[in-house]
């Protein structure tokens, strides 16, 4: 299978503005930032998303997210960060290599959060909760 663009960054085959690296993870600036300082954190191994990653590697990624989030915030004088991650094309995942976005935020009015639409609820919450409990392995 051909390497994703993020594996090419891990292998230093293409350039990136790398801000942090350890044995399991890499963090670099997003090439099309939503806000100045928008950073991505990835595993060095090519896991696709939350559906195939192992617990230990995910923990390593979250350690890196926690470690660098204050630096990302402070480097641009922001007051908060969004930590976002898309899993699967239906959820907007474009690069098929797991990644967390760290997006600095300065003020609540600079972004659109969840759309203010009502979720259609043909099934009751208790039925959905029961289905989720049944699917947990
Ligand atoms: P997603 O929609 O969650 O898969 O987001 C993929 C992200 O990867 C987008 O925000 C892109 O701007 C970013 N991206 C794609 N190629 C590169 C690259 N070569 N270097 C840095 N970021 C990239």
Tab-separated table of C-alpha atoms and ligand atoms in Angstrom:
chain	number	residue	atom	x	y	z
A	1	UNK	CA	0.000	0.000	0.000
A	2	UNK	CA	1.303	3.465	-0.855
A	3	UNK	CA	2.393	5.656	2.042
A	4	UNK	CA	0.081	8.464	3.088
A	5	UNK	CA	1.417	11.995	3.055
A	6	UNK	CA	1.915	11.733	6.839
A	7	UNK	CA	4.110	8.605	6.500
A	8	UNK	CA	6.187	10.585	4.018
A	9	UNK	CA	6.624	13.256	6.717
A	10	UNK	CA	7.584	10.581	9.278
A	11	UNK	CA	10.175	9.241	6.831
A	12	UNK	CA	11.380	12.787	6.050
A	13	UNK	CA	10.589	12.281	2.382
A	14	UNK	CA	8.640	15.536	2.295
A	15	UNK	CA	9.160	18.627	4.470
A	16	UNK	CA	7.059	19.679	7.435
A	17	UNK	CA	7.384	22.194	10.247
A	18	UNK	CA	7.984	19.641	12.991
A	19	UNK	CA	7.496	20.991	16.505
A	20	UNK	CA	7.881	17.829	18.605
A	21	UNK	CA	8.936	14.224	18.257
A	22	UNK	CA	9.377	11.221	20.520
A	23	UNK	CA	9.721	7.484	19.948
A	24	UNK	CA	6.054	6.954	19.034
A	25	UNK	CA	4.668	10.306	17.931
A	26	UNK	CA	5.319	13.320	15.751
A	27	UNK	CA	3.767	16.806	15.818
A	28	UNK	CA	3.943	19.328	12.975
A	29	UNK	CA	2.095	22.355	11.631
A	30	UNK	CA	-0.948	21.797	9.439
A	31	UNK	CA	-0.196	22.882	5.881
A	32	UNK	CA	-3.603	24.626	5.618
A	33	UNK	CA	-4.078	26.033	9.104
A	34	UNK	CA	-7.536	26.964	10.361
A	35	UNK	CA	-5.767	29.250	12.833
A	36	UNK	CA	-2.151	30.314	13.235
A	37	UNK	CA	-0.326	27.532	15.089
A	38	UNK	CA	-2.763	24.767	13.996
A	39	UNK	CA	-0.772	21.623	14.782
A	40	UNK	CA	-1.262	17.938	14.021
A	41	UNK	CA	-0.175	15.065	16.264
A	42	UNK	CA	0.260	11.632	14.684
A	43	UNK	CA	1.594	8.203	15.559
A	44	UNK	CA	4.790	7.310	13.708
A	45	UNK	CA	3.210	4.008	12.700
A	46	UNK	CA	0.521	4.122	10.011
A	47	UNK	CA	-2.660	3.471	11.986
A	48	UNK	CA	-5.654	4.680	10.021
A	49	UNK	CA	-7.928	5.934	12.770
A	50	UNK	CA	-9.629	5.129	16.091
A	51	UNK	CA	-10.928	1.862	14.634
A	52	UNK	CA	-7.530	0.187	14.272
A	53	UNK	CA	-5.213	1.901	16.770
A	54	UNK	CA	-4.029	0.102	19.913
A	55	UNK	CA	-4.434	1.482	23.431
A	56	UNK	CA	-0.746	2.019	24.070
A	57	UNK	CA	-0.103	4.039	20.915
A	58	UNK	CA	-3.256	6.087	21.473
A	59	UNK	CA	-2.048	6.850	25.010
A	60	UNK	CA	1.291	8.000	23.593
A	61	UNK	CA	-0.522	10.291	21.149
A	62	UNK	CA	-2.669	11.782	23.899
A	63	UNK	CA	0.434	12.325	26.054
A	64	UNK	CA	1.910	14.350	23.197
A	65	UNK	CA	-1.361	16.252	22.678
A	66	UNK	CA	-1.368	17.133	26.384
A	67	UNK	CA	2.303	18.049	26.397
A	68	UNK	CA	2.259	20.418	23.446
A	69	UNK	CA	-1.230	21.980	23.735
A	70	UNK	CA	-0.082	24.666	26.227
A	71	UNK	CA	2.872	25.481	23.964
A	72	UNK	CA	0.633	25.795	20.900
A	73	UNK	CA	-1.770	28.035	22.860
A	74	UNK	CA	0.959	30.243	24.329
A	75	UNK	CA	3.044	30.525	21.140
A	76	UNK	CA	0.217	32.438	19.457
A	77	UNK	CA	-1.183	34.167	22.554
A	78	UNK	CA	-4.415	32.162	22.401
A	79	UNK	CA	-6.687	31.395	25.348
A	80	UNK	CA	-7.836	27.882	24.476
A	81	UNK	CA	-7.491	25.097	21.931
A	82	UNK	CA	-9.796	22.854	20.033
A	83	UNK	CA	-8.628	19.255	19.961
A	84	UNK	CA	-10.354	17.602	17.074
A	85	UNK	CA	-10.031	14.316	15.239
A	86	UNK	CA	-11.949	12.886	12.297
A	87	UNK	CA	-12.337	9.132	11.962
A	88	UNK	CA	-13.579	7.789	8.653
A	89	UNK	CA	-14.458	9.600	5.430
A	90	UNK	CA	-18.049	10.054	6.616
A	91	UNK	CA	-16.647	12.111	9.482
A	92	UNK	CA	-14.445	14.214	7.218
A	93	UNK	CA	-11.183	12.265	7.498
A	94	UNK	CA	-9.123	13.088	4.419
A	95	UNK	CA	-5.684	11.759	5.358
A	96	UNK	CA	-5.933	8.073	6.260
A	97	UNK	CA	-3.358	8.205	9.022
A	98	UNK	CA	-4.733	8.916	12.500
A	99	UNK	CA	-4.197	12.505	13.626
A	100	UNK	CA	-5.377	14.957	16.239
A	101	UNK	CA	-5.746	18.626	15.327
A	102	UNK	CA	-4.735	21.174	17.973
A	103	UNK	CA	-6.314	24.482	16.938
A	104	UNK	CA	-5.580	27.614	18.991
A	105	UNK	CA	-8.615	29.719	19.865
A	106	UNK	CA	-8.588	33.351	20.974
A	107	UNK	CA	-12.244	34.098	21.504
A	108	UNK	CA	-15.557	32.276	21.456
A	109	UNK	CA	-16.930	34.373	18.588
A	110	UNK	CA	-14.153	33.469	16.115
A	111	UNK	CA	-15.590	30.083	15.133
A	112	UNK	CA	-18.793	28.192	14.459
A	113	UNK	CA	-19.277	25.358	16.903
A	114	UNK	CA	-21.882	22.607	16.513
A	115	UNK	CA	-24.667	23.606	14.130
A	116	UNK	CA	-27.778	24.623	16.032
A	117	UNK	CA	-29.945	21.956	14.420
A	118	UNK	CA	-32.029	19.332	16.147
A	119	UNK	CA	-30.882	15.742	15.654
A	120	UNK	CA	-33.781	13.663	14.312
A	121	UNK	CA	-34.633	11.081	16.973
A	122	UNK	CA	-36.717	8.277	15.470
A	123	UNK	CA	-35.259	5.967	18.105
A	124	UNK	CA	-35.402	6.689	21.803
A	125	UNK	CA	-32.241	7.535	23.704
A	126	UNK	CA	-32.632	4.479	25.912
A	127	UNK	CA	-32.853	2.186	22.838
A	128	UNK	CA	-29.706	3.738	21.333
A	129	UNK	CA	-27.889	3.458	24.662
A	130	UNK	CA	-28.847	-0.231	24.810
A	131	UNK	CA	-27.580	-0.819	21.240
A	132	UNK	CA	-24.252	0.859	22.058
A	133	UNK	CA	-23.850	-1.234	25.224
A	134	UNK	CA	-24.473	-4.402	23.176
A	135	UNK	CA	-21.814	-3.447	20.600
A	136	UNK	CA	-19.020	-2.739	23.088
A	137	UNK	CA	-16.428	-5.534	22.905
B	1	LIG	P1	-8.549	15.547	8.129
B	1	LIG	O1	-9.650	16.177	7.356
B	1	LIG	O2	-8.839	15.461	9.597
B	1	LIG	O3	-8.083	14.230	7.533
B	1	LIG	O4	-7.352	16.585	8.040
B	1	LIG	C1	-6.183	16.385	7.309
B	1	LIG	C2	-5.323	17.583	7.561
B	1	LIG	O5	-4.033	17.320	7.073
B	1	LIG	C3	-5.819	18.870	6.869
B	1	LIG	O6	-6.034	19.885	7.856
B	1	LIG	C4	-4.672	19.211	5.928
B	1	LIG	O7	-4.465	20.599	5.795
B	1	LIG	C5	-3.491	18.509	6.577
B	1	LIG	N1	-2.403	18.168	5.673
B	1	LIG	C6	-2.499	17.519	4.489
B	1	LIG	N2	-1.275	17.383	3.940
B	1	LIG	C7	-0.384	17.945	4.809
B	1	LIG	C8	1.027	18.129	4.806
B	1	LIG	N3	1.789	17.704	3.790
B	1	LIG	N4	1.586	18.748	5.865
B	1	LIG	C9	0.824	19.197	6.885
B	1	LIG	N5	-0.503	19.047	6.940
B	1	LIG	C10	-1.116	18.432	5.915
